Structure formats: C-alpha cells, structure tokens
Coordinates of C-alpha atoms in Angstrom, one line a residue:
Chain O
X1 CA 0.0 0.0 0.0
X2 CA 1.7 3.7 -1.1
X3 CA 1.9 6.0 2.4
X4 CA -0.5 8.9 2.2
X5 CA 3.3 10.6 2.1
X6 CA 4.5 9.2 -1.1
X7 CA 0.8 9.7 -3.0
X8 CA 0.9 13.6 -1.3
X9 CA 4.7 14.1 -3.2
X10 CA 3.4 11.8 -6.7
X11 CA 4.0 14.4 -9.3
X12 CA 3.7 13.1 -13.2
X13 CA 5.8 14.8 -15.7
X14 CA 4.3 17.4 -17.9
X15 CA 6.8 18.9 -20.3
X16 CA 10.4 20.0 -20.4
X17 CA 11.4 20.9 -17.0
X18 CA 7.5 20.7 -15.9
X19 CA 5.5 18.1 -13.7
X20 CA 2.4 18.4 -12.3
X21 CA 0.9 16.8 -8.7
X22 CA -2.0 17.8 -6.2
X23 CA -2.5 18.9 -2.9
X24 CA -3.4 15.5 -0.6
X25 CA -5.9 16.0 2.1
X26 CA -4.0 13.8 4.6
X27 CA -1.1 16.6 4.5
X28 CA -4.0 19.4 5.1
X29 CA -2.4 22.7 7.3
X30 CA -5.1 25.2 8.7
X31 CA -5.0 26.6 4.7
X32 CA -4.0 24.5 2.2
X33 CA -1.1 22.1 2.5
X34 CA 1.4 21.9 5.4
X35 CA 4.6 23.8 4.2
X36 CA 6.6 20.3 4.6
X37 CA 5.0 18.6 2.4
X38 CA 5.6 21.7 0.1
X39 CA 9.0 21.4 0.6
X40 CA 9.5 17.8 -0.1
X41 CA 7.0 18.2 -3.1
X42 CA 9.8 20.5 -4.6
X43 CA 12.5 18.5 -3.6
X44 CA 10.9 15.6 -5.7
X45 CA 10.7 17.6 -8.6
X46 CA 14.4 17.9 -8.8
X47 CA 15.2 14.3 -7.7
X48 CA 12.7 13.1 -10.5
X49 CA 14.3 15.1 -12.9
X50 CA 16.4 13.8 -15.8
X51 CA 19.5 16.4 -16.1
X52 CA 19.6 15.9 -11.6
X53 CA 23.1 15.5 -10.4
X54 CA 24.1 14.0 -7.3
X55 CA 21.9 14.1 -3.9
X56 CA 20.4 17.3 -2.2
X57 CA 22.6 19.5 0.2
X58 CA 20.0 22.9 0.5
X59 CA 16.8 23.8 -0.3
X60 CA 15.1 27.0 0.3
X61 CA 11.5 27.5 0.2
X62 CA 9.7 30.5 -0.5
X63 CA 6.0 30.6 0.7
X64 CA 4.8 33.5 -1.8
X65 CA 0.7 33.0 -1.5
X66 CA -1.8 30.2 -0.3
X67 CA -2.3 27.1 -2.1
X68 CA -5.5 26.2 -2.8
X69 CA -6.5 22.1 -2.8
X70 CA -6.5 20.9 -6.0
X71 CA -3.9 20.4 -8.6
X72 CA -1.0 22.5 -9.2
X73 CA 2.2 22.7 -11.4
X74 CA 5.7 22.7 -10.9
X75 CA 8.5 24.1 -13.2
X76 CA 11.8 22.8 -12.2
X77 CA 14.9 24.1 -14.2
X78 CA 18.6 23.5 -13.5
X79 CA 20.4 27.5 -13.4
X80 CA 23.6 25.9 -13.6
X81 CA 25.5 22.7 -13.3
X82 CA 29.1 22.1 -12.2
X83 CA 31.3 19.6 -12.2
X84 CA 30.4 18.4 -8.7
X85 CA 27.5 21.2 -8.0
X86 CA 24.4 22.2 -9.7
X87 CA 21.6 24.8 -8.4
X88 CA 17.9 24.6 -9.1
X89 CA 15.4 27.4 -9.5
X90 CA 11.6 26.0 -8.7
X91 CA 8.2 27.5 -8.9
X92 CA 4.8 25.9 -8.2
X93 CA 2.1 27.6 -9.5
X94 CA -2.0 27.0 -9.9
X95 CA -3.7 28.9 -12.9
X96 CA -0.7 30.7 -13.9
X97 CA -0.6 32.3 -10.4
X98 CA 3.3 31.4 -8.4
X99 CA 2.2 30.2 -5.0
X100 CA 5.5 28.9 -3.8
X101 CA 9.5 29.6 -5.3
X102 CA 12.6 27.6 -4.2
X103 CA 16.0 27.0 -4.7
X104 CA 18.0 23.6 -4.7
X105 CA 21.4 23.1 -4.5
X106 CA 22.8 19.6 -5.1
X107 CA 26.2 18.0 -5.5
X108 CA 28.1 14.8 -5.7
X109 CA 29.1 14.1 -2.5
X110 CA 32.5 12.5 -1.3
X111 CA 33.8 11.2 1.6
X112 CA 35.8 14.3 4.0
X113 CA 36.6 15.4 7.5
X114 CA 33.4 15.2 9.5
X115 CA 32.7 16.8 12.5
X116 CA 29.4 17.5 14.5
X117 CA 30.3 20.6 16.1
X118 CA 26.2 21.1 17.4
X119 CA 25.6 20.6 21.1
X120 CA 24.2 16.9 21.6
X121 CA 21.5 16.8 24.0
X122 CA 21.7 13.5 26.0
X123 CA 20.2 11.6 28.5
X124 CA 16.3 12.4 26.9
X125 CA 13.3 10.3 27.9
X126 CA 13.1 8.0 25.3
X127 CA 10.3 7.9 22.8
X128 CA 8.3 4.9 24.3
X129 CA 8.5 6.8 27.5
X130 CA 6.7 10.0 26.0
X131 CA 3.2 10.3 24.8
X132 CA 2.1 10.9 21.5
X133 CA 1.2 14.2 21.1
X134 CA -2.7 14.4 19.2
X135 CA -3.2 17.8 16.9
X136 CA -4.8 16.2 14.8
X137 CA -8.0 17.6 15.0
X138 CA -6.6 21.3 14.8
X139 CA -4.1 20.3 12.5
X140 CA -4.8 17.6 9.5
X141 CA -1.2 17.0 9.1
X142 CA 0.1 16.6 12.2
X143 CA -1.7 13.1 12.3
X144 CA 0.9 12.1 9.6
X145 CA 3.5 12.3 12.4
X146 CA 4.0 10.5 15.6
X147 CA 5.7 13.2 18.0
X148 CA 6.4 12.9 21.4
X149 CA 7.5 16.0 22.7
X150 CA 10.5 16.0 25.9
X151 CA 9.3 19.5 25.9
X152 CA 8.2 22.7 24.4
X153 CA 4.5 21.0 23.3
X154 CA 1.9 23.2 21.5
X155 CA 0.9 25.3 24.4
X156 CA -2.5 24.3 26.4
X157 CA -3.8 25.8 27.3
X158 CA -3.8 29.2 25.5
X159 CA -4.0 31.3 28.4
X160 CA -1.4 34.0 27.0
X161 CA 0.7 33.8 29.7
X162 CA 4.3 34.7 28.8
X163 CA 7.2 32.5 28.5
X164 CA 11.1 33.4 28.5
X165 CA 12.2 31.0 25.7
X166 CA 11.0 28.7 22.9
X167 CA 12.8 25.9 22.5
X168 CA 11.3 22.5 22.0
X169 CA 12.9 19.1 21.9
X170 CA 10.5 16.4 19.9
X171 CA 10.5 13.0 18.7
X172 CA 9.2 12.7 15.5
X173 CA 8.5 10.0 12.5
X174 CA 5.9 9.7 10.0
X175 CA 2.9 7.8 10.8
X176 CA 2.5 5.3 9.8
X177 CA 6.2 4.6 9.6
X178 CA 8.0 5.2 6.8
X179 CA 11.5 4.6 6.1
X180 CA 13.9 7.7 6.1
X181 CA 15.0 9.3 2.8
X182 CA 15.6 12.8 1.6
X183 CA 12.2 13.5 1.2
X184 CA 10.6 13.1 4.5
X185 CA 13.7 14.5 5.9
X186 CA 12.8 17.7 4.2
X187 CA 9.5 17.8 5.5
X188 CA 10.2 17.1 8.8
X189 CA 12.2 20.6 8.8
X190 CA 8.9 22.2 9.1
X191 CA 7.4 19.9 11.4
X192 CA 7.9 22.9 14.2
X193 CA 4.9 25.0 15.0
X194 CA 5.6 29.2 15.2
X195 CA 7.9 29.7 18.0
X196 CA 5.8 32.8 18.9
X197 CA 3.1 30.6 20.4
X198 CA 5.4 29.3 22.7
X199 CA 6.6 32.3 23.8
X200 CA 3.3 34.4 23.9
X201 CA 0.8 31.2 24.4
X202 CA -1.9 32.7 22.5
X203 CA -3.3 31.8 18.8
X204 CA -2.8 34.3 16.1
X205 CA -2.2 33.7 12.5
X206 CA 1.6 32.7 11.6
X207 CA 3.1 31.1 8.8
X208 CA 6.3 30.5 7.4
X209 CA 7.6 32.8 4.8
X210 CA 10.8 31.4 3.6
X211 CA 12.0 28.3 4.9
X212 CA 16.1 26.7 4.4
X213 CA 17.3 23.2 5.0
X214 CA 20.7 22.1 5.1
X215 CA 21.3 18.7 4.5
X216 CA 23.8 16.8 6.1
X217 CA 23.3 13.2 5.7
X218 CA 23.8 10.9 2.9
X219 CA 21.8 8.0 1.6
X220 CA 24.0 5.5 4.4
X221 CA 23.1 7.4 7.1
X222 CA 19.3 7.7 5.8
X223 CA 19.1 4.3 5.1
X224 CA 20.5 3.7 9.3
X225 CA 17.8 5.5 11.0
X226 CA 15.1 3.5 8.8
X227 CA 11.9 4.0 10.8
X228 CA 13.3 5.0 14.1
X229 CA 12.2 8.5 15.5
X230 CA 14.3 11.5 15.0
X231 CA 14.7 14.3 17.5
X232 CA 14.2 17.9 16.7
X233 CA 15.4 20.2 18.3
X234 CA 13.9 24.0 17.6
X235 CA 14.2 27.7 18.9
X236 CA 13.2 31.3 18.2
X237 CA 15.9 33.7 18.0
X238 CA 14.6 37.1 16.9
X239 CA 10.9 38.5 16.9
X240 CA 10.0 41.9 15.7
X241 CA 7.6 44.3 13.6
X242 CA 5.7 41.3 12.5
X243 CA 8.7 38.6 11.9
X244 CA 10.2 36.0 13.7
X245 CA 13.3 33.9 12.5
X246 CA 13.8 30.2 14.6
X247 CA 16.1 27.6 13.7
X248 CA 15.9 23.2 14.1
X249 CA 18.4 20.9 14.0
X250 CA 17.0 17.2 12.8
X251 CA 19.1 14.5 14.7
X252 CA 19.1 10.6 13.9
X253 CA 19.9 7.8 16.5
X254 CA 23.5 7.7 17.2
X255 CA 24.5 11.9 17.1
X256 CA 24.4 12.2 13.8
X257 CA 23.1 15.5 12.9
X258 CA 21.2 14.9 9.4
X259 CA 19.9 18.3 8.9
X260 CA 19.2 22.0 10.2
X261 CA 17.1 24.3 9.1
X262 CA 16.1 27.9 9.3
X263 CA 12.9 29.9 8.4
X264 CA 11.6 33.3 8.7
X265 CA 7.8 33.1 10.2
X266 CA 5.3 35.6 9.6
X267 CA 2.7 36.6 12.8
X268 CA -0.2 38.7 13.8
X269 CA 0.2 40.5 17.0
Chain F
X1 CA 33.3 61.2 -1.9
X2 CA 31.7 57.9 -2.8
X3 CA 32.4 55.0 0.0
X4 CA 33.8 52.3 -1.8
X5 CA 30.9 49.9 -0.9
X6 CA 28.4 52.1 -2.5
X7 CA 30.6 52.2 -6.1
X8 CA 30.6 48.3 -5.4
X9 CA 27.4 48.0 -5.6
X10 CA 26.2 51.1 -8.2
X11 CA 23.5 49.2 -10.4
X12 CA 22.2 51.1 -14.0
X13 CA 18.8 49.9 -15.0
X14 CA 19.0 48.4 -18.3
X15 CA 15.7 47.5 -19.2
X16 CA 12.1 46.2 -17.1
X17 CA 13.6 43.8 -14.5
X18 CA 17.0 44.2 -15.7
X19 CA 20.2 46.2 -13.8
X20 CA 23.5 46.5 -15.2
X21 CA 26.9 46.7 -12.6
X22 CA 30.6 46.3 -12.3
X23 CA 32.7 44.2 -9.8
X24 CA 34.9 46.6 -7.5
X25 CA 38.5 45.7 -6.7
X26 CA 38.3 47.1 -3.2
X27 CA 35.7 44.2 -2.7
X28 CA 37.8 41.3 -4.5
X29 CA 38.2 37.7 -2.4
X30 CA 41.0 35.4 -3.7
X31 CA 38.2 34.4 -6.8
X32 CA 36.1 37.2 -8.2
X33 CA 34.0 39.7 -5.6
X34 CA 33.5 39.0 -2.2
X35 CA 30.0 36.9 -1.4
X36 CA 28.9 39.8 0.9
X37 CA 29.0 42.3 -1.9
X38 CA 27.4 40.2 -4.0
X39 CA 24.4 40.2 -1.3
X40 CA 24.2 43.5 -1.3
X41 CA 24.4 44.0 -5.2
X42 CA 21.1 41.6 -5.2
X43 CA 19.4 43.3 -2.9
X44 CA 19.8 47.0 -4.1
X45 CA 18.6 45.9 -7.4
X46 CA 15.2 45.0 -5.6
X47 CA 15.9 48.4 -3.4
X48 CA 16.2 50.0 -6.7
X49 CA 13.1 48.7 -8.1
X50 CA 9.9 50.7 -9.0
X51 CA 7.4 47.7 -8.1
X52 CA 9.4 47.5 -4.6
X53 CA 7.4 46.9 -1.5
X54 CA 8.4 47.7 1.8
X55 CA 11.7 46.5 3.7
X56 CA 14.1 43.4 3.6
X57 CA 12.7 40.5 5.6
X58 CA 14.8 37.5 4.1
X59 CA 17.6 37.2 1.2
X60 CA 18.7 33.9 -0.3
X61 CA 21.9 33.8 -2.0
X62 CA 23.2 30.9 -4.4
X63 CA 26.8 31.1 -5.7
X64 CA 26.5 29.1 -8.8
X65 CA 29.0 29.5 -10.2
X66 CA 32.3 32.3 -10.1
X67 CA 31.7 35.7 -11.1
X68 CA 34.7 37.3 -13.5
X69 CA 35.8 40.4 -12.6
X70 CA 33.9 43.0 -15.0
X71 CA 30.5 44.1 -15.5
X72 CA 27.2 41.4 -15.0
X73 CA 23.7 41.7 -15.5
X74 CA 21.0 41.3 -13.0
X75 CA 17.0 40.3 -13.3
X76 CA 15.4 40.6 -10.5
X77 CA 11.5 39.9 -11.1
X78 CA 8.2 40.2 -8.3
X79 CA 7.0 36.6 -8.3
X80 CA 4.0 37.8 -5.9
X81 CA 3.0 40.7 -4.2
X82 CA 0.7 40.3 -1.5
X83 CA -1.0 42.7 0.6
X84 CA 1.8 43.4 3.4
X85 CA 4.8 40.9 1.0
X86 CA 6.4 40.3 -1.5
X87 CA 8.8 38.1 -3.5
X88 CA 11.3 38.2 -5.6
X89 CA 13.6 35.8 -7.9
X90 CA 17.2 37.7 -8.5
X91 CA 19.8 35.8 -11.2
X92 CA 23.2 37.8 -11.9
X93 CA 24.6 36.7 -15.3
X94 CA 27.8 37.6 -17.2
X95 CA 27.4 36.8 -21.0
X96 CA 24.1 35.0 -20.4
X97 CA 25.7 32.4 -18.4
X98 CA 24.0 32.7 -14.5
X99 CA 26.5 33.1 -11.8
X100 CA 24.0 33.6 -8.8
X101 CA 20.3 33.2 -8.0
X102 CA 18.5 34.5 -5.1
X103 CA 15.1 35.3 -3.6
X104 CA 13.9 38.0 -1.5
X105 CA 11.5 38.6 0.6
X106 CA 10.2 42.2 1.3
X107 CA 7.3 43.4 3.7
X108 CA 5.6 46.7 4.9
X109 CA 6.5 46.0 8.7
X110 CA 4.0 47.1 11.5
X111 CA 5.1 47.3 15.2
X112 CA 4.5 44.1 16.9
X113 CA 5.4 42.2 20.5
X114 CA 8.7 41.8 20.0
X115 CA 12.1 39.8 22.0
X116 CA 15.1 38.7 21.5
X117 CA 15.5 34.7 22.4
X118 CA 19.3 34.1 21.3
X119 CA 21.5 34.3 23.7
X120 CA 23.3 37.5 24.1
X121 CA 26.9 38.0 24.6
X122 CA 27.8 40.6 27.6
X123 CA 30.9 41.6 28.8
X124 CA 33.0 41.2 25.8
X125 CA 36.3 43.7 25.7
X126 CA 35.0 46.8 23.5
X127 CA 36.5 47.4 19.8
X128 CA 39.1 49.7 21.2
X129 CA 40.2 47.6 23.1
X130 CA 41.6 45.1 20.9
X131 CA 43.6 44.9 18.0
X132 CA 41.9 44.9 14.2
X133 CA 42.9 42.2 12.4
X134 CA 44.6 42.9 9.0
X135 CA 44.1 40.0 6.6
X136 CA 44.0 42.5 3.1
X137 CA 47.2 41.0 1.6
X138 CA 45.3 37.5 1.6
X139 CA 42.1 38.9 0.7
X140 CA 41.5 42.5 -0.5
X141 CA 37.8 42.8 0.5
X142 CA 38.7 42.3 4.2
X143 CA 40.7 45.8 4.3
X144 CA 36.9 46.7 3.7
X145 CA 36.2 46.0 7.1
X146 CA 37.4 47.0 10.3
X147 CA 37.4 43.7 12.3
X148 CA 38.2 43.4 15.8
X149 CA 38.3 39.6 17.2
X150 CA 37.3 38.5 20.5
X151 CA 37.9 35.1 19.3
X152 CA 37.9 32.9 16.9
X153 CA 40.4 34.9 14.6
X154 CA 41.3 33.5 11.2
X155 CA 44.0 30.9 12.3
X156 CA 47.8 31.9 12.0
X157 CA 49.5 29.9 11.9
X158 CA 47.8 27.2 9.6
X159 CA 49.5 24.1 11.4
X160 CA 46.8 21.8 11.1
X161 CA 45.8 21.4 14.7
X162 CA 42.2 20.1 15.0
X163 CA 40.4 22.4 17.3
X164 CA 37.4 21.5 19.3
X165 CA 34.8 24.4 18.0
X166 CA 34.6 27.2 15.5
X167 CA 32.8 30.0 17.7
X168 CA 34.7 33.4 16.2
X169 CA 32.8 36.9 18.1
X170 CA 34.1 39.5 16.0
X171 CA 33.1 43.8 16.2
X172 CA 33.1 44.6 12.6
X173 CA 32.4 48.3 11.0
X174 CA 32.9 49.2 7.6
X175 CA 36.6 50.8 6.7
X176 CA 36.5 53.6 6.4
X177 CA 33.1 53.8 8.7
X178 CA 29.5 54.3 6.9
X179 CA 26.3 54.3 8.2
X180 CA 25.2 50.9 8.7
X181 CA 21.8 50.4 6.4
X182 CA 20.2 47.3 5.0
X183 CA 22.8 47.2 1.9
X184 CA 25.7 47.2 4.2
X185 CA 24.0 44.2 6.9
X186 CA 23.2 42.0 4.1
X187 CA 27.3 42.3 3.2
X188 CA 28.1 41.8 6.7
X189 CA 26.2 38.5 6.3
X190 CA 29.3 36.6 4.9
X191 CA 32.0 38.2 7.0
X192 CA 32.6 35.2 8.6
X193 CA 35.4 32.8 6.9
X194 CA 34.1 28.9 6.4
X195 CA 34.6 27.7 10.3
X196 CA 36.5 24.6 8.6
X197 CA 39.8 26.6 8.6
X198 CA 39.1 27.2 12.4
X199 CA 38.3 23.8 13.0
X200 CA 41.3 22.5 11.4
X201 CA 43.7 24.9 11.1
X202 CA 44.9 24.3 7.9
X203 CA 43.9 25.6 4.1
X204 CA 41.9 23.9 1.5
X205 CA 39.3 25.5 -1.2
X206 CA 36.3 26.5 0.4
X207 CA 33.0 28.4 -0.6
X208 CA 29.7 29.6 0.3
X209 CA 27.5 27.7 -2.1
X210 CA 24.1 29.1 -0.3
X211 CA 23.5 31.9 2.4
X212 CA 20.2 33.4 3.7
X213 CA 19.9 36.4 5.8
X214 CA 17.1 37.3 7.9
X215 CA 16.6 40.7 8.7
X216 CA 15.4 41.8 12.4
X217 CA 16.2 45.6 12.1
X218 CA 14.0 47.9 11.3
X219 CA 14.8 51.5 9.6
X220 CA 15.2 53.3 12.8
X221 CA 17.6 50.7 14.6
X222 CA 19.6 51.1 11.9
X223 CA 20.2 54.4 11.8
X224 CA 20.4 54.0 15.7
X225 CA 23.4 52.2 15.1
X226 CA 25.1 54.7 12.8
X227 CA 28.8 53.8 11.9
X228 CA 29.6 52.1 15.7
X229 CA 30.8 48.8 14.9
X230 CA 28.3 45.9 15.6
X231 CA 29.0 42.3 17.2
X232 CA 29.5 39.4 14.0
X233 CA 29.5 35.5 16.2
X234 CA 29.5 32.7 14.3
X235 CA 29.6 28.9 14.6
X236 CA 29.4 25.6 12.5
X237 CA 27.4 23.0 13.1
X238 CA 27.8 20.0 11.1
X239 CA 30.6 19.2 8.7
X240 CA 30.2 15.7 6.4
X241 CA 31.4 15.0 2.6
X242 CA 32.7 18.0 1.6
X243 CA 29.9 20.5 3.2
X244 CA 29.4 22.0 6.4
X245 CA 26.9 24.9 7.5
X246 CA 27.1 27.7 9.9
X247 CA 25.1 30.0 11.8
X248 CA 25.9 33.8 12.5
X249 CA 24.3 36.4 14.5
X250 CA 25.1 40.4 13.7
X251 CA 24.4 42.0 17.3
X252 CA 23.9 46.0 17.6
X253 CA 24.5 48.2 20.1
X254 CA 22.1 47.5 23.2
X255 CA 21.5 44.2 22.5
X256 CA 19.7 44.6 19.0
X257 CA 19.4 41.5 17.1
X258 CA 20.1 43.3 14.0
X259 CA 20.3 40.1 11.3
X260 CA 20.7 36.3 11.7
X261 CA 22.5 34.3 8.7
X262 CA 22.7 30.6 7.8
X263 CA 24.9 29.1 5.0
X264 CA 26.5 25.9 3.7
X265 CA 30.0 26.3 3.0
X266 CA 31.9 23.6 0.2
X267 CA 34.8 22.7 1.3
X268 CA 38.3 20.7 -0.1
X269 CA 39.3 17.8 1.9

C-alpha cells in the first residue's frame, strides 16, 4: 500500500522541466497544505528530474501566497550545473498564479573530514516513555507524524501567559512509519509549529515565509535511521515588527546530525 | 566622496527587471567579488526597483557559479505581491551564463510584541580595546572592514591542529566607517570565513555555495546604530562529505538582534 506521504509528493511529468501533482488531504495545514509537504514536493521535482546531479545539500522555500486544494504545477529548471554542483530554480504555480518559489542546491558528494560541532542533547526520555502528542484535529497534518515532545509541546492551554524562551525538543516519525529518505527529511524541517506561540501562548495567525534546510546526511546514514524517530530540536531567536526567525536541528539515532534548518515566520500581533 | 561599498554596488537599470553593474577591486576575495557584496548588489537591485514593497525581511543567496571580474547583468522579477509581502527571484549573469540566483522577501512592517530569544553576549572587551585584524594581503575585500576579534580569529598559523569548535565573536564596521543600512547588513552577512579553517587549522578550497539572511532591524535601529561597529558570532554545526553549514548572528549596540544568517560552506578535503 503507497503512504499517504508518497501519493501527497506523486507528481507526473508534464513537459520539459514541468511536472504536475495535487494537494493530498491527509497533508491538510489550517490553509492549504502543510509547508513540509511543500518542501518535499519540490525536492521531488528535482530528484525526478532527468538532467539531476548527485543528492540534495539545500533547499530554500519560498512561501509566496496560499495554495489552494486541487492540482497544481511545478517548473523545475537546473540554473547551472558544475562539475560536482548544480543549483535549481523552482516555482509551483496554480492557474498561472506562483504560490510557492525555491531554490535547490545539489552536488556529488565524497567522503571528507566530519565533525558534529552542534551541542548533543543526551540523557532524553526516550520515545516509548513520551506520549504521543494528538493535533490532529486542529491540525490535518500533524496526524501524519508521531511526535512525542521532551518538551516545548503546542501550548495548552492558551492562556497568554508569557514565556522566556521557545525551545522545544520532539521525537518525531511519520505515521504510519515510513522509512527515512531525503524527502521526508525535508518535510520534517517544518514539522515545528511558530515559536511565537510558545513564547506568547496565544493563537494568532503565523506562517512560514521562507524556509532553508541544510542537508547533512547521505543516503548511508538515511538508510540507518530507517523508521526510528528522530529528535528535533527548535528555537526562536529574533521577533519583531511582524517577523520571527527560529532555527531546528533534525538528529538521527547515534548523534548524527542529518539536517538543520532555518525559516523566517510571519505573525499577527 | 563615494564610499567604496556604494561604487561596489552602483546598479544602472538596463531594461524592465534588468540592472547592469561592475565588480569593484576594493571588494575582491582570492576568486572574483566577495560573497557579501554580491548580497548586497542583489538586494539594491530590488531596493532600486519601481514595483518594490516595503523593507528586507529575508535574502537567499546561491553562488552558482564564479563571477569574472567585470561588469554582469541582474534580473530581478516580483514573483508575488501580497498585501503586506512580496517576493522576488534575482539571477546575476555575465554573457548570459547565470553566476547567482536568489530570492527576497520584502514586507511593509508594522510594530509588533517583539524579543530577542538568542542568547546575548555581555561583557565582551570593546572594539578599542583590541587589535583589528589585517588580513588584506590575503584577501583584498577584508581591508573593507574594520574587524576586531574577540575570538575565533582567522588561524595563524595554519598548522593543522584540529580544534574543538569554531565559535569566532568578532566587532566589525565598515573601513572607512558608513552608516550601517540594509545594503551594508546584508554584506556583513558573509563576513565570517568557512569555520572549517578554524576547526582545522589548515587551508583547503572552500565556498559559500548558499546563504540566507534574515533581517530583524528595522529603519530606525539602523540608523540608531550609525557607523559604531556591531557584534558578528558565528559557529558551525555539522561538517560531512565535503559540506558543512554555519550559523551567525550580527548584534547592535544594546542588544539589537540586527540580522541572523545561515549558510552551507563547500569545502576541499
């Protein structure tokens, strides 16, 4: 049976540098889809594509206007290929109208040095000790993930009482399982709600505006972590005048760091 | 008299969309113009722009490919305009071949509960206090810069011992001194070598193949800050086949969060 995560990404080829997919209701956000699924949508574009070189080491993600549910189309066209690099410029668009741009960048990778220079954070209450977390009914998407939060959960209630800091440490895989690969890995980078209702503990509307994920792992260490639970680890750094930046690292079993990621999040006051 | 940066980054329009400039040798690195400059270049050319709306909130930068010294070509198109946003695709060329893409996002800002989460960074000796490093004869664009290192200097000598962390905390002005504005943040985005020399102390090719900036200043903190020097601190995170990433923070006077700024950095075994 295909994962609701694999028929939300399908996208069909429609033309040079063109392929076309459709918003799936399992991957539902407030509006339109969840921004991760976005992000691996694009990232499949590329990897699907027949000039692609190598495996993915960044992707930015610009969220320019909603997506509606329905079908939509993506151009994917390679700005310029290297010897060992090449760049991507994306747009996904729905009746002619650019929802959502992006950048790629993706090389052939060889072995180097290799450091993890990111603090660790040991000794966590393992998964089967947490609960799951249940958004579910606020959030469509969030039933698509198992996460069991060592702390920083959505705020309940929202009784607007302040907090000093943001930070929120989360076991996460899809659900049902589904084995690690670049694809989920990019849509787990948005998997963490606005810092701002963390600090402030009150709804208003946020979103993500623009979105970056490094990539750190390769297909070995994918392939390692198969269907175990990540942890990711997320804070706010900066909020003003309508804009808050946070930042996520995404780490696999073992210490290995396989991504971090950085977005710029629009809110209300 | 014109300040060197601003010469640097002098666009003519050329056509809708379209901006004509000239590398600068006061801003050269060891290959073509220094990545900062080219951040700034990008973003005056959507600065520049009739169809502009509102002030920086996010810039994506892709080094593609090098840039020759001589004149380029920039498009820089409005993808979507929203209400309160807007987004823009950026490509510099030089005889039609792309060199860089990037994306911007721009938004009419409105005051907002605001904080700053990262951790700030008291105490540190003030810029008179310590020396300013001189780096010029390696690479030109640094003499740009008056840079004043707590730590995390650019290693001398190169003797190839591993070090545990690349944290550098660096004041950094322009030289000589301009008023610090949205142009001159988004250059002071790159100031910050790839943390692989300080990690292992030794020399090996190395680029910025993508940066974003995020932009927590608004107009009037700017001009608050006038030509003091601000606070640069940057780190790396994860370094694995040939790529690593790193995060920086550019701190103002009274502990403004002025910018954060994220890149992966290519680097020679």
């Amino acid at each position: 049976m295909t994962h609701d995560f694999d028929s939300a990404i399908a996208l069909a080829p429609s033309g040079p540098d063109r392929f076309t997919g459709s918003t799936h209701p399992a991957y539902a956000n407030m509006v339109g889809p969840y921004g991760g699924i976005t992000c691996a949508t694009l990232l499949q574009a590329v990897l699907l594509h027949p000039q692609r070189l190598g495996t993915p080491v960044a992707l930015t993600v610009n969220y320019a206007g909603p997506i509606a549910d329905g079908a939509f189309e993506i151009s994917a066209r390679a700005t310029r290929t290297n010897r060992s690099t090449q760049h991507w410029n994306l747009e996904l668009s729905q009746q002619g109208v650019i929802a959502t741009t992006a950048t790629a960048v993706f090389a052939l990778r060889r072995p180097s040095w290799s450091s993890v220079e990111a603090s660790a954070h040991g000794n966590l209450p393992p998964p089967a000790q947490l609960p799951a977390a249940d958004l579910s009914a606020r959030l469509p998407w969030t039933g698509r993930y198992d996460m069991r939060f060592v702390d920083g959960a959505f705020p309940e209630p929202l009784d607007g009482v302040e907090q000093p800091q943001s930070l929120a440490r989360v076991w996460l895989r899809d659900e049902p399982p589904r084995p690690l690969d670049f694809l989920s890995l990019a849509a787990l980078c948005d998997a963490f709600f606005p810092r701002v209702y963390t600090r402030r503990r009150r709804f208003t509307p946020a979103g993500t505006v623009t979105l970056s994920a490094y990539f750190h792992a390769d297909e070995a260490m994918l392939a390692s972590q198969g269907t175990q639970h990540v942890l990711g680890v997320a804070r706010g750094l900066a909020y003003h005048q309508g804009f808050h930046d946070q930042s996520a690292e995404i780490w696999g079993q073992g210490g290995q760091l396989l991504a971090t990621t950085h977005q710029m999040v629009y809110f209300r006051d």
